[in-house]
XYZ file of N, CA, C and O in Angstrom:
888
model
N 1.326 50.247 -73.288
C 0.730 50.085 -71.955
C 1.388 51.070 -70.986
O 2.557 51.366 -71.087
N 0.588 51.564 -70.036
C 1.104 52.503 -69.042
C 2.237 51.876 -68.236
O 2.274 50.674 -68.013
N 3.181 52.729 -67.835
C 4.288 52.250 -67.013
C 3.852 51.999 -65.574
O 4.565 51.357 -64.813
N 2.702 52.537 -65.199
C 2.221 52.340 -63.839
C 1.891 50.871 -63.598
O 1.378 50.177 -64.469
N 2.195 50.394 -62.388
C 1.790 49.043 -62.004
C 0.269 48.983 -61.993
O -0.406 50.006 -61.816
N -0.267 47.796 -62.186
C -1.723 47.641 -62.217
C -2.343 48.140 -60.915
O -3.366 48.839 -60.930
N -1.736 47.808 -59.779
C -2.286 48.253 -58.491
C -2.365 49.777 -58.435
O -3.353 50.335 -57.929
N -1.341 50.465 -58.951
C -1.334 51.933 -58.951
C -2.432 52.483 -59.851
O -3.058 53.504 -59.539
N -2.681 51.789 -60.959
C -3.753 52.214 -61.862
C -5.118 52.054 -61.196
O -6.006 52.901 -61.343
N -5.293 50.966 -60.463
C -6.554 50.753 -59.750
C -6.750 51.836 -58.695
O -7.839 52.424 -58.584
N -5.696 52.097 -57.942
C -5.766 53.111 -56.874
C -6.074 54.486 -57.455
O -6.869 55.248 -56.879
N -5.452 54.804 -58.574
C -5.672 56.088 -59.231
C -7.120 56.229 -59.689
O -7.742 57.282 -59.509
N -7.664 55.168 -60.244
C -9.045 55.202 -60.741
C -10.049 55.413 -59.611
O -11.097 56.052 -59.796
N -9.729 54.877 -58.442
C -10.660 54.956 -57.304
C -10.432 56.183 -56.431
O -11.176 56.399 -55.467
N -9.447 57.006 -56.748
C -9.060 58.107 -55.869
C -10.212 59.037 -55.484
O -10.327 59.388 -54.301
N -11.089 59.446 -56.415
C -12.188 60.342 -56.020
C -13.095 59.728 -54.942
O -13.559 60.427 -54.046
N -13.316 58.418 -55.043
C -14.158 57.729 -54.058
C -13.433 57.630 -52.724
O -14.017 57.846 -51.659
N -12.141 57.322 -52.780
C -11.361 57.177 -51.544
C -11.246 58.499 -50.790
O -11.203 58.516 -49.565
N -11.185 59.604 -51.521
C -11.138 60.920 -50.880
C -12.413 61.147 -50.076
O -12.377 61.687 -48.962
N -13.538 60.720 -50.640
C -14.817 60.850 -49.927
C -14.832 59.967 -48.681
O -15.386 60.351 -47.652
N -14.243 58.779 -48.792
C -14.171 57.887 -47.631
C -13.335 58.510 -46.515
O -13.741 58.513 -45.344
N -12.185 59.036 -46.888
C -11.254 59.591 -45.901
C -11.859 60.781 -45.167
O -11.579 60.997 -43.983
N -12.698 61.546 -45.865
C -13.291 62.735 -45.267
C -14.752 62.517 -44.868
O -15.470 63.479 -44.589
N -15.174 61.259 -44.830
C -16.539 60.946 -44.429
C -16.719 61.316 -42.952
O -15.805 61.104 -42.141
N -17.881 61.849 -42.562
C -18.067 62.242 -41.160
C -17.918 61.092 -40.165
O -17.508 61.316 -39.018
N -18.216 59.863 -40.591
C -18.012 58.715 -39.702
C -16.522 58.530 -39.424
O -16.111 58.358 -38.279
N -15.724 58.601 -40.478
C -14.274 58.407 -40.353
C -13.635 59.559 -39.580
O -12.829 59.334 -38.669
N -14.014 60.788 -39.912
C -13.440 61.930 -39.191
C -13.890 61.939 -37.731
O -13.164 62.398 -36.850
N -15.086 61.380 -37.475
C -15.571 61.276 -36.101
C -14.753 60.312 -35.257
O -14.576 60.520 -34.054
N -14.243 59.254 -35.895
C -13.313 58.355 -35.200
C -12.024 59.113 -34.905
O -11.467 59.024 -33.814
N -11.571 59.885 -35.887
C -10.306 60.604 -35.757
C -10.302 61.658 -34.668
O -9.297 61.833 -33.963
N -11.434 62.364 -34.522
C -11.456 63.414 -33.484
C -12.195 62.970 -32.216
O -12.361 63.747 -31.275
N -12.640 61.710 -32.209
C -13.251 61.156 -31.005
C -14.686 61.566 -30.754
O -15.233 61.286 -29.688
N -15.325 62.213 -31.749
C -16.682 62.733 -31.532
C -17.779 61.800 -32.058
O -18.964 62.088 -31.890
N -17.400 60.698 -32.689
C -18.404 59.808 -33.284
C -19.336 59.238 -32.214
O -18.884 58.763 -31.160
N -20.629 59.278 -32.488
C -21.650 58.694 -31.607
C -21.371 57.198 -31.454
O -21.260 56.480 -32.448
N -21.269 56.739 -30.222
C -20.948 55.335 -29.955
C -22.000 54.398 -30.557
O -21.680 53.294 -30.993
N -23.258 54.839 -30.604
C -24.317 53.996 -31.176
C -24.071 53.742 -32.664
O -24.322 52.641 -33.169
N -23.550 54.748 -33.357
C -23.220 54.572 -34.777
C -22.043 53.610 -34.927
O -22.027 52.772 -35.836
N -21.078 53.748 -34.037
C -19.921 52.853 -34.083
C -20.353 51.424 -33.775
O -19.865 50.471 -34.384
N -21.259 51.260 -32.831
C -21.784 49.936 -32.485
C -22.447 49.297 -33.707
O -22.224 48.110 -33.995
N -23.265 50.070 -34.406
C -23.933 49.574 -35.616
C -22.899 49.157 -36.670
O -23.012 48.090 -37.280
N -21.893 49.990 -36.820
C -20.821 49.700 -37.779
C -20.087 48.411 -37.424
O -19.854 47.551 -38.286
N -19.713 48.263 -36.166
C -18.938 47.093 -35.755
C -19.728 45.800 -35.934
O -19.179 44.777 -36.351
N -21.011 45.836 -35.622
C -21.850 44.650 -35.819
C -21.915 44.275 -37.295
O -21.759 43.112 -37.663
N -22.138 45.265 -38.143
C -22.226 45.002 -39.581
C -20.877 44.591 -40.162
O -20.793 43.697 -41.004
N -19.820 45.218 -39.690
C -18.491 44.903 -40.211
C -18.058 43.501 -39.789
O -17.366 42.803 -40.541
N -18.460 43.086 -38.614
C -18.144 41.727 -38.147
C -18.805 40.693 -39.056
O -18.176 39.720 -39.470
N -20.077 40.929 -39.382
C -20.779 40.034 -40.305
C -20.127 40.074 -41.691
O -19.970 39.044 -42.346
N -19.744 41.268 -42.111
C -19.088 41.439 -43.413
C -17.817 40.600 -43.509
O -17.543 39.969 -44.532
N -17.036 40.574 -42.435
C -15.742 39.895 -42.476
C -15.870 38.386 -42.709
O -14.966 37.772 -43.278
N -16.974 37.793 -42.301
C -17.163 36.368 -42.580
C -17.268 36.123 -44.082
O -16.663 35.188 -44.623
N -18.026 36.988 -44.774
C -18.124 36.841 -46.229
C -16.819 37.245 -46.909
O -16.441 36.666 -47.934
N -16.137 38.214 -46.349
C -14.825 38.626 -46.872
C -13.862 37.436 -46.817
O -13.120 37.176 -47.777
N -13.903 36.699 -45.717
C -13.068 35.498 -45.590
C -13.474 34.443 -46.608
O -12.626 33.723 -47.149
N -14.781 34.346 -46.892
C -15.254 33.381 -47.888
C -14.730 33.706 -49.286
O -14.462 32.810 -50.084
N -14.576 34.997 -49.576
C -14.017 35.394 -50.883
C -12.575 34.902 -50.987
O -12.165 34.351 -52.006
N -11.800 35.086 -49.922
C -10.435 34.554 -49.891
C -10.443 33.031 -50.033
O -9.597 32.449 -50.712
N -11.404 32.386 -49.376
C -11.492 30.924 -49.442
C -11.769 30.456 -50.861
O -11.252 29.417 -51.295
N -12.536 31.232 -51.615
C -12.758 30.886 -53.024
C -11.472 31.041 -53.824
O -11.286 30.386 -54.845
N -10.574 31.910 -53.343
C -9.256 32.006 -53.958
C -8.482 30.712 -53.813
O -7.754 30.293 -54.722
N -8.634 30.044 -52.659
C -7.998 28.732 -52.455
C -8.541 27.750 -53.484
O -7.787 26.981 -54.094
N -9.847 27.778 -53.698
C -10.491 26.870 -54.657
C -10.031 27.147 -56.089
O -9.758 26.221 -56.863
N -9.893 28.434 -56.435
C -9.574 28.808 -57.822
C -8.073 28.767 -58.136
O -7.695 28.749 -59.303
N -7.240 28.793 -57.107
C -5.789 28.814 -57.334
C -5.329 27.537 -58.027
O -5.849 26.451 -57.766
N -4.305 27.686 -58.871
C -3.797 26.537 -59.619
C -2.412 26.096 -59.154
O -1.855 25.151 -59.683
N -1.851 26.815 -58.179
C -0.558 26.378 -57.642
C -0.598 26.450 -56.127
O -1.365 27.204 -55.532
N 0.230 25.640 -55.497
C 0.181 25.472 -54.045
C 0.529 26.747 -53.285
O -0.066 27.036 -52.240
N 1.488 27.510 -53.792
C 1.911 28.716 -53.081
C 0.780 29.738 -53.034
O 0.553 30.394 -52.004
N 0.063 29.873 -54.142
C -1.069 30.805 -54.175
C -2.178 30.324 -53.243
O -2.823 31.122 -52.557
N -2.391 29.006 -53.205
C -3.368 28.448 -52.269
C -2.996 28.804 -50.832
O -3.847 29.202 -50.040
N -1.723 28.677 -50.509
C -1.263 29.003 -49.153
C -1.476 30.490 -48.843
O -1.851 30.854 -47.719
N -1.221 31.327 -49.830
C -1.396 32.769 -49.636
C -2.839 33.103 -49.305
O -3.124 33.841 -48.348
N -3.762 32.571 -50.088
C -5.180 32.818 -49.819
C -5.574 32.239 -48.460
O -6.319 32.867 -47.702
N -5.069 31.056 -48.144
C -5.393 30.410 -46.874
C -4.901 31.230 -45.691
O -5.602 31.377 -44.673
N -3.696 31.783 -45.802
C -3.140 32.611 -44.727
C -4.004 33.845 -44.492
O -4.166 34.297 -43.349
N -4.568 34.382 -45.565
C -5.418 35.560 -45.419
C -6.744 35.225 -44.754
O -7.282 36.038 -43.995
N -7.273 34.034 -45.027
C -8.485 33.594 -44.326
C -8.206 33.561 -42.823
O -8.986 34.067 -42.014
N -7.058 32.991 -42.459
C -6.676 32.900 -41.047
C -6.460 34.292 -40.447
O -6.851 34.552 -39.304
N -5.840 35.203 -41.220
C -5.565 36.558 -40.728
C -6.861 37.304 -40.412
O -6.919 38.097 -39.460
N -7.908 37.038 -41.195
C -9.195 37.689 -40.944
C -9.891 37.066 -39.739
O -10.268 37.749 -38.786
N -10.042 35.743 -39.758
C -10.806 35.054 -38.718
C -10.122 35.106 -37.353
O -10.791 35.148 -36.318
N -8.793 35.104 -37.354
C -8.063 35.049 -36.088
C -7.175 36.259 -35.843
O -6.372 36.265 -34.908
N -7.312 37.275 -36.679
C -6.508 38.478 -36.520
C -7.377 39.722 -36.509
O -7.672 40.284 -35.451
N -7.835 40.144 -37.701
C -8.610 41.380 -37.810
C -9.875 41.334 -36.952
O -10.280 42.335 -36.353
N -10.498 40.167 -36.871
C -11.734 40.053 -36.095
C -11.503 40.268 -34.596
O -12.448 40.562 -33.858
N -10.260 40.147 -34.147
C -9.963 40.378 -32.736
C -10.235 41.822 -32.337
O -10.604 42.108 -31.194
N -10.031 42.761 -33.291
C -10.353 44.171 -33.032
C -11.841 44.289 -32.724
O -12.256 44.948 -31.771
N -12.649 43.607 -33.536
C -14.093 43.654 -33.359
C -14.517 42.982 -32.047
O -15.362 43.502 -31.327
N -13.910 41.832 -31.766
C -14.291 41.105 -30.540
C -13.976 41.926 -29.291
O -14.744 41.922 -28.330
N -12.851 42.626 -29.317
C -12.474 43.459 -28.169
C -13.488 44.578 -27.965
O -13.894 44.863 -26.825
N -13.923 45.198 -29.052
C -14.905 46.277 -28.937
C -16.275 45.749 -28.530
O -16.985 46.378 -27.748
N -16.650 44.599 -29.044
C -17.943 44.041 -28.678
C -17.984 43.721 -27.190
O -19.013 43.896 -26.534
N -16.848 43.288 -26.670
C -16.769 43.027 -25.229
C -16.963 44.322 -24.449
O -17.695 44.369 -23.446
N -16.321 45.385 -24.924
C -16.446 46.682 -24.253
C -17.869 47.228 -24.356
O -18.339 47.943 -23.464
N -18.551 46.896 -25.461
C -19.917 47.365 -25.669
C -20.958 46.425 -25.072
O -22.160 46.675 -25.161
N -20.485 45.323 -24.488
C -21.393 44.376 -23.866
C -22.169 43.526 -24.854
O -23.282 43.070 -24.563
N -21.578 43.291 -26.042
C -22.246 42.505 -27.083
C -21.650 41.103 -27.122
O -20.434 40.946 -27.235
N -22.492 40.095 -27.047
C -22.022 38.718 -27.162
C -22.042 38.295 -28.628
O -22.746 38.901 -29.452
N -21.285 37.231 -28.963
C -21.270 36.746 -30.341
C -22.659 36.227 -30.733
O -23.059 36.332 -31.893
N -23.402 35.700 -29.771
C -24.760 35.238 -30.045
C -25.645 36.413 -30.482
O -26.460 36.278 -31.393
N -25.450 37.554 -29.831
C -26.219 38.742 -30.198
C -25.847 39.230 -31.591
O -26.703 39.718 -32.336
N -24.575 39.090 -31.943
C -24.133 39.495 -33.284
C -24.890 38.717 -34.345
O -25.398 39.286 -35.318
N -24.989 37.419 -34.158
C -25.602 36.584 -35.181
C -27.120 36.666 -35.183
O -27.774 36.098 -36.051
N -27.673 37.384 -34.209
C -29.106 37.663 -34.225
C -29.401 38.907 -35.072
O -30.549 39.179 -35.413
N -28.345 39.643 -35.413
C -28.473 40.848 -36.236
C -28.481 40.456 -37.712
O -27.707 39.610 -38.148
N -29.365 41.084 -38.475
C -29.410 40.818 -39.916
C -28.459 41.774 -40.631
O -28.354 42.943 -40.256
N -27.771 41.283 -41.673
C -26.916 42.189 -42.450
C -27.765 43.304 -43.068
O -28.863 43.051 -43.573
N -27.268 44.530 -43.005
C -27.943 45.645 -43.660
C -27.901 45.449 -45.168
O -27.055 44.719 -45.692
N -28.817 46.090 -45.871
C -28.895 45.919 -47.322
C -27.592 46.319 -48.007
O -27.143 45.646 -48.942
N -26.951 47.391 -47.527
C -25.661 47.817 -48.097
C -24.611 46.725 -47.921
O -23.791 46.483 -48.815
N -24.637 46.093 -46.766
C -23.705 45.014 -46.448
C -23.941 43.822 -47.373
O -22.998 43.290 -47.977
N -25.209 43.411 -47.489
C -25.555 42.277 -48.359
C -25.158 42.538 -49.809
O -24.622 41.659 -50.487
N -25.431 43.737 -50.281
C -25.117 44.075 -51.671
C -23.617 43.987 -51.928
O -23.176 43.442 -52.948
N -22.832 44.517 -50.997
C -21.384 44.531 -51.134
C -20.821 43.111 -51.139
O -20.073 42.726 -52.048
N -21.201 42.318 -50.141
C -20.634 40.966 -50.051
C -21.121 40.077 -51.186
O -20.356 39.257 -51.710
N -22.369 40.248 -51.593
C -22.863 39.455 -52.724
C -22.131 39.808 -54.009
O -21.882 38.937 -54.848
N -21.771 41.078 -54.167
C -21.002 41.479 -55.345
C -19.626 40.818 -55.337
O -19.185 40.244 -56.342
N -18.932 40.880 -54.200
C -17.609 40.262 -54.113
C -17.665 38.756 -54.340
O -16.823 38.193 -55.043
N -18.656 38.107 -53.748
C -18.789 36.659 -53.922
C -19.113 36.305 -55.366
O -18.645 35.294 -55.892
N -19.900 37.147 -56.036
C -20.205 36.932 -57.451
C -18.946 37.045 -58.299
O -18.697 36.217 -59.193
N -18.138 38.063 -58.013
C -16.862 38.230 -58.714
C -15.976 37.006 -58.501
O -15.352 36.489 -59.434
N -15.935 36.525 -57.252
C -15.089 35.377 -56.916
C -15.569 34.099 -57.599
O -14.761 33.286 -58.062
N -16.870 33.912 -57.678
C -17.421 32.706 -58.307
C -17.200 32.707 -59.819
O -16.914 31.659 -60.412
N -17.319 33.880 -60.446
C -17.241 33.947 -61.909
C -15.831 34.212 -62.423
O -15.530 33.901 -63.576
N -14.972 34.772 -61.580
C -13.618 35.101 -62.016
C -12.581 34.145 -61.472
O -12.899 33.080 -60.950
N -11.311 34.549 -61.617
C -10.192 33.761 -61.117
C -9.466 34.512 -60.022
O -9.965 35.532 -59.516
N -8.285 34.059 -59.624
C -7.525 34.703 -58.556
C -7.294 36.205 -58.779
O -7.345 36.988 -57.821
N -7.061 36.595 -60.011
C -6.800 38.002 -60.319
C -8.012 38.875 -59.969
O -7.879 39.923 -59.324
N -9.190 38.421 -60.364
C -10.407 39.168 -60.079
C -10.733 39.141 -58.582
O -11.219 40.125 -58.017
N -10.453 38.011 -57.944
C -10.703 37.887 -56.503
C -9.878 38.902 -55.726
O -10.393 39.594 -54.843
N -8.601 39.018 -56.058
C -7.746 39.980 -55.349
C -8.196 41.416 -55.619
O -8.199 42.252 -54.712
N -8.631 41.703 -56.832
C -9.120 43.053 -57.143
C -10.332 43.406 -56.288
O -10.480 44.552 -55.838
N -11.193 42.416 -56.047
C -12.398 42.678 -55.237
C -12.064 42.836 -53.763
O -12.722 43.592 -53.042
N -11.065 42.152 -53.312
C -10.650 42.173 -51.901
C -9.851 43.429 -51.552
O -9.969 43.983 -50.460
N -9.060 43.883 -52.504
C -8.042 44.892 -52.225
C -8.591 46.250 -51.826
O -7.980 46.958 -51.024
N -9.753 46.616 -52.372
C -10.299 47.942 -52.054
C -10.550 48.092 -50.560
O -10.265 49.141 -49.965
N -11.074 47.054 -49.935
C -11.343 47.090 -48.494
C -10.031 47.156 -47.706
O -9.831 48.050 -46.887
N -9.150 46.226 -47.974
C -7.887 46.149 -47.240
C -7.073 47.431 -47.365
O -6.614 48.003 -46.370
N -6.900 47.888 -48.578
C -6.039 49.030 -48.851
C -6.628 50.323 -48.293
O -5.925 51.152 -47.706
N -7.941 50.518 -48.468
C -8.551 51.758 -47.979
C -8.499 51.841 -46.458
O -8.260 52.916 -45.894
N -8.676 50.702 -45.776
C -8.592 50.715 -44.319
C -7.159 50.999 -43.855
O -6.954 51.673 -42.838
N -6.184 50.493 -44.590
C -4.788 50.783 -44.251
C -4.514 52.285 -44.376
O -3.891 52.885 -43.491
N -5.002 52.891 -45.448
C -4.782 54.331 -45.640
C -5.533 55.154 -44.601
O -5.010 56.137 -44.075
N -6.770 54.743 -44.296
C -7.549 55.468 -43.291
C -6.886 55.344 -41.922
O -6.741 56.338 -41.195
N -6.472 54.141 -41.561
C -5.817 53.930 -40.275
C -4.566 54.781 -40.137
O -4.342 55.426 -39.098
N -3.753 54.809 -41.192
C -2.514 55.586 -41.153
C -2.789 57.084 -41.098
O -2.091 57.832 -40.397
N -3.822 57.524 -41.822
C -4.164 58.951 -41.825
C -4.675 59.388 -40.446
O -4.280 60.444 -39.930
N -5.518 58.571 -39.834
C -6.062 58.928 -38.520
C -4.983 58.885 -37.442
O -5.014 59.676 -36.497
N -4.028 57.964 -37.595
C -2.953 57.843 -36.606
C -2.047 59.083 -36.586
O -1.349 59.320 -35.594
N -2.073 59.859 -37.665
C -1.254 61.070 -37.731
C -1.891 62.241 -36.983
O -1.224 63.254 -36.733
N -3.169 62.106 -36.648
C -3.852 63.173 -35.902
C -3.367 63.132 -34.449
O -3.449 62.080 -33.807
N -2.847 64.230 -33.934
C -2.322 64.230 -32.556
C -3.341 63.702 -31.549
O -4.470 64.208 -31.473
N -2.945 62.671 -30.827
C -3.791 62.119 -29.778
C -4.835 61.113 -30.224
O -5.436 60.427 -29.390
N -5.073 60.997 -31.525
C -6.150 60.126 -32.007
C -5.921 58.662 -31.649
O -6.840 57.960 -31.205
N -4.699 58.185 -31.829
C -4.397 56.777 -31.547
C -4.394 56.474 -30.054
O -4.393 55.301 -29.663
N -4.419 57.514 -29.231
C -4.450 57.329 -27.779
C -5.839 57.568 -27.196
O -6.015 57.550 -25.974
N -6.811 57.803 -28.064
C -8.173 58.037 -27.586
C -8.630 56.824 -26.773
O -8.406 55.673 -27.179
N -9.261 57.036 -25.611
C -9.622 55.906 -24.743
C -10.596 54.906 -25.355
O -10.632 53.744 -24.938
N -11.351 55.329 -26.360
C -12.292 54.390 -26.989
C -11.890 54.060 -28.425
O -11.733 52.887 -28.779
N -11.696 55.071 -29.254
C -11.423 54.829 -30.677
C -9.956 54.573 -30.992
O -9.617 54.145 -32.097
N -9.095 54.837 -30.039
C -7.664 54.655 -30.270
C -7.285 53.242 -30.667
O -6.426 53.038 -31.534
N -7.922 52.254 -30.061
C -7.601 50.855 -30.355
C -7.929 50.507 -31.805
O -7.190 49.766 -32.456
N -9.040 51.049 -32.313
C -9.424 50.814 -33.717
C -8.362 51.417 -34.644
O -7.906 50.766 -35.592
N -7.977 52.648 -34.354
C -6.976 53.327 -35.186
C -5.649 52.578 -35.148
O -5.035 52.331 -36.195
N -5.226 52.186 -33.957
C -3.958 51.461 -33.828
C -3.977 50.158 -34.620
O -2.975 49.774 -35.236
N -5.116 49.456 -34.618
C -5.217 48.183 -35.331
C -4.996 48.330 -36.820
O -4.233 47.568 -37.431
N -5.650 49.349 -37.407
C -5.543 49.521 -38.859
C -4.320 50.333 -39.283
O -3.974 50.362 -40.470
N -3.652 50.967 -38.322
C -2.410 51.691 -38.619
C -1.181 50.855 -38.274
O -0.054 51.304 -38.452
N -1.400 49.623 -37.791
C -0.292 48.802 -37.312
C 0.612 48.315 -38.443
O 0.199 48.218 -39.604
N 1.836 47.993 -38.086
C 2.784 47.452 -39.056
C 2.304 46.111 -39.606
O 2.486 45.817 -40.788
N 1.689 45.306 -38.752
C 1.191 44.000 -39.197
C 0.115 44.152 -40.255
O 0.120 43.445 -41.270
N -0.823 45.075 -40.008
C -1.900 45.277 -40.988
C -1.326 45.838 -42.288
O -1.712 45.416 -43.379
N -0.387 46.779 -42.172
C 0.241 47.365 -43.360
C 0.966 46.302 -44.177
O 0.907 46.306 -45.420
N 1.643 45.384 -43.501
C 2.386 44.325 -44.193
C 1.440 43.368 -44.921
O 1.702 42.959 -46.063
N 0.335 43.027 -44.266
C -0.657 42.149 -44.895
C -1.249 42.812 -46.128
O -1.408 42.182 -47.185
N -1.550 44.105 -46.012
C -2.110 44.838 -47.141
C -1.093 44.978 -48.271
O -1.430 44.802 -49.451
N 0.156 45.282 -47.940
C 1.194 45.429 -48.962
C 1.391 44.128 -49.724
O 1.615 44.136 -50.943
N 1.285 43.013 -49.026
C 1.415 41.711 -49.686
C 0.293 41.517 -50.701
O 0.507 40.940 -51.789
N -0.900 42.006 -50.389
C -2.024 41.902 -51.331
C -1.805 42.798 -52.553
O -2.125 42.412 -53.676
N -1.271 43.990 -52.317
C -0.964 44.893 -53.436
C 0.038 44.220 -54.381
O -0.136 44.222 -55.606
N 1.069 43.648 -53.789
C 2.097 42.980 -54.603
C 1.535 41.752 -55.310
O 1.890 41.472 -56.466
N 0.627 41.026 -54.646
C -0.007 39.869 -55.278
C -0.855 40.310 -56.460
O -0.863 39.645 -57.504
N -1.543 41.443 -56.309
C -2.343 41.970 -57.422
C -1.460 42.201 -58.641
O -1.813 41.832 -59.765
N -0.302 42.795 -58.424
C 0.597 43.093 -59.541
C 1.201 41.823 -60.151
O 1.390 41.744 -61.362
N 1.489 40.837 -59.327
C 2.016 39.566 -59.841
C 0.967 38.860 -60.696
O 1.244 38.413 -61.820
N -0.247 38.779 -60.193
C -1.309 38.076 -60.917
C -1.698 38.790 -62.211
O -2.097 38.157 -63.184
N -1.588 40.132 -62.208
C -2.001 40.915 -63.377
C -0.840 41.261 -64.297
O -1.004 42.039 -65.237
N 0.308 40.658 -64.052
C 1.513 41.002 -64.828
C 1.319 40.819 -66.331
O 1.825 41.606 -67.128
N 0.612 39.796 -66.730
C 0.416 39.550 -68.159
C -0.963 39.922 -68.662
O -1.381 39.500 -69.752
N -1.689 40.732 -67.879
C -3.068 41.077 -68.232
C -3.128 42.002 -69.444
O -2.270 42.859 -69.640
N -4.151 41.808 -70.257
C -4.399 42.691 -71.395
C -5.072 43.969 -70.898
O -5.552 44.027 -69.754
N -5.130 44.972 -71.769
C -5.802 46.213 -71.393
C -7.279 45.959 -71.080
O -7.850 46.581 -70.192
N -7.894 45.050 -71.802
C -9.305 44.722 -71.548
C -9.467 44.092 -70.172
O -10.420 44.393 -69.437
N -8.541 43.220 -69.798
C -8.598 42.597 -68.481
C -8.367 43.620 -67.375
O -9.035 43.584 -66.335
N -7.421 44.531 -67.617
C -7.145 45.572 -66.617
C -8.360 46.489 -66.455
O -8.678 46.913 -65.335
N -9.042 46.761 -67.552
C -10.261 47.578 -67.481
C -11.311 46.880 -66.617
O -12.025 47.527 -65.826
N -11.405 45.558 -66.750
C -12.358 44.783 -65.945
C -11.946 44.809 -64.469
O -12.799 44.990 -63.586
N -10.650 44.653 -64.197
C -10.163 44.724 -62.818
C -10.441 46.102 -62.219
O -10.798 46.210 -61.035
N -10.288 47.130 -63.036
C -10.549 48.494 -62.577
C -12.012 48.670 -62.207
O -12.341 49.282 -61.174
N -12.902 48.123 -63.037
C -14.329 48.191 -62.723
C -14.626 47.530 -61.377
O -15.369 48.072 -60.554
N -14.033 46.368 -61.163
C -14.243 45.640 -59.905
C -13.742 46.463 -58.722
O -14.439 46.641 -57.716
N -12.526 46.978 -58.843
C -11.899 47.732 -57.749
C -12.680 49.006 -57.441
O -12.910 49.328 -56.259
N -13.085 49.719 -58.456
C -13.844 50.964 -58.243
C -15.222 50.655 -57.674
O -15.709 51.360 -56.776
N -15.871 49.607 -58.179
C -17.175 49.227 -57.634
C -17.073 48.897 -56.149
O -17.906 49.322 -55.346
N -16.034 48.146 -55.771
C -15.852 47.799 -54.364
C -15.522 49.038 -53.536
O -15.936 49.136 -52.371
N -14.814 49.975 -54.117
C -14.537 51.235 -53.428
C -15.838 52.011 -53.194
O -16.044 52.610 -52.131
N -16.724 51.979 -54.171
C -18.033 52.638 -54.022
C -18.856 51.950 -52.939
O -19.563 52.603 -52.168
N -18.744 50.628 -52.876
C -19.422 49.896 -51.803
C -18.837 50.262 -50.441
O -19.571 50.316 -49.440
N -17.516 50.502 -50.389
C -16.896 50.939 -49.142
C -17.495 52.270 -48.684
O -17.823 52.451 -47.502
N -17.637 53.197 -49.608
C -18.237 54.492 -49.284
C -19.672 54.298 -48.804
O -20.107 54.925 -47.823
N -20.403 53.403 -49.462
C -21.766 53.110 -49.054
C -21.837 52.500 -47.663
O -22.800 52.728 -46.917
N -20.812 51.729 -47.307
C -20.767 51.115 -45.975
C -20.615 52.193 -44.904
O -21.262 52.128 -43.855
N -19.775 53.195 -45.166
C -19.641 54.309 -44.220
C -20.959 55.065 -44.109
O -21.371 55.465 -43.009
N -21.630 55.280 -45.251
C -22.939 55.939 -45.235
C -23.937 55.138 -44.399
O -24.696 55.697 -43.605
N -23.930 53.822 -44.622
C -24.825 52.929 -43.885
C -24.630 53.067 -42.383
O -25.587 53.165 -41.609
N -23.355 53.082 -41.957
C -23.051 53.184 -40.527
C -23.445 54.551 -39.975
O -24.013 54.657 -38.876
N -23.158 55.600 -40.727
C -23.433 56.957 -40.290
C -24.947 57.201 -40.147
O -25.406 57.833 -39.202
N -25.708 56.654 -41.084
C -27.163 56.875 -41.103
C -27.933 55.787 -40.361
O -29.162 55.811 -40.319
N -27.206 54.811 -39.793
C -27.818 53.686 -39.080
C -28.805 52.928 -39.971
O -29.853 52.485 -39.511
N -28.439 52.792 -41.252
C -29.324 52.098 -42.187
C -29.366 50.608 -41.906
O -28.341 49.998 -41.565
N -30.511 50.032 -42.094
C -30.700 48.596 -41.879
C -30.741 47.854 -43.219
O -31.004 48.428 -44.242
């Protein structure tokens, strides 16, 4: 078996997709401040809806967990999404003049539905190990994107997009993501090569869905 940790193997397998995400015109537009606000508005509405299903995937981890500590870990992540990450979205929606009622009048785009339905399917049919693999692509890629954009001079201080960059480049977000990476390795410690191959498929598929989500936002797809 490879000496690489399972998380490193997953990240390595998804690298070509993640490179496309990092250099996507939507992402680079946030970094240089040139992104059309209407595209960002579309993204934030869809991402807000996405996060509810993302939290449900974590909640299924509570259901599937067989020990109390793992249940607590999944539960803490549900809280971190609903009462932490979503605050970034709520702040922007306020600035854009969008009420929560208006958000729920919006239908999830097809790319959004496909992505969340895939993760929920993985969560329903798999166990904690598969659930974390499906969750990690989103968390980890946003951490890397946030950190990369924060290195651009002035980007984190941009009057509009700076708050988004600061949120995903923050120490708190990095710590939450690192805990998920470490949980992936703990859960997969005794995994067979066949199981790791399955986890890799899940992680890469979710990474491809991440790229599709950026495409959806950039093209204003419904």
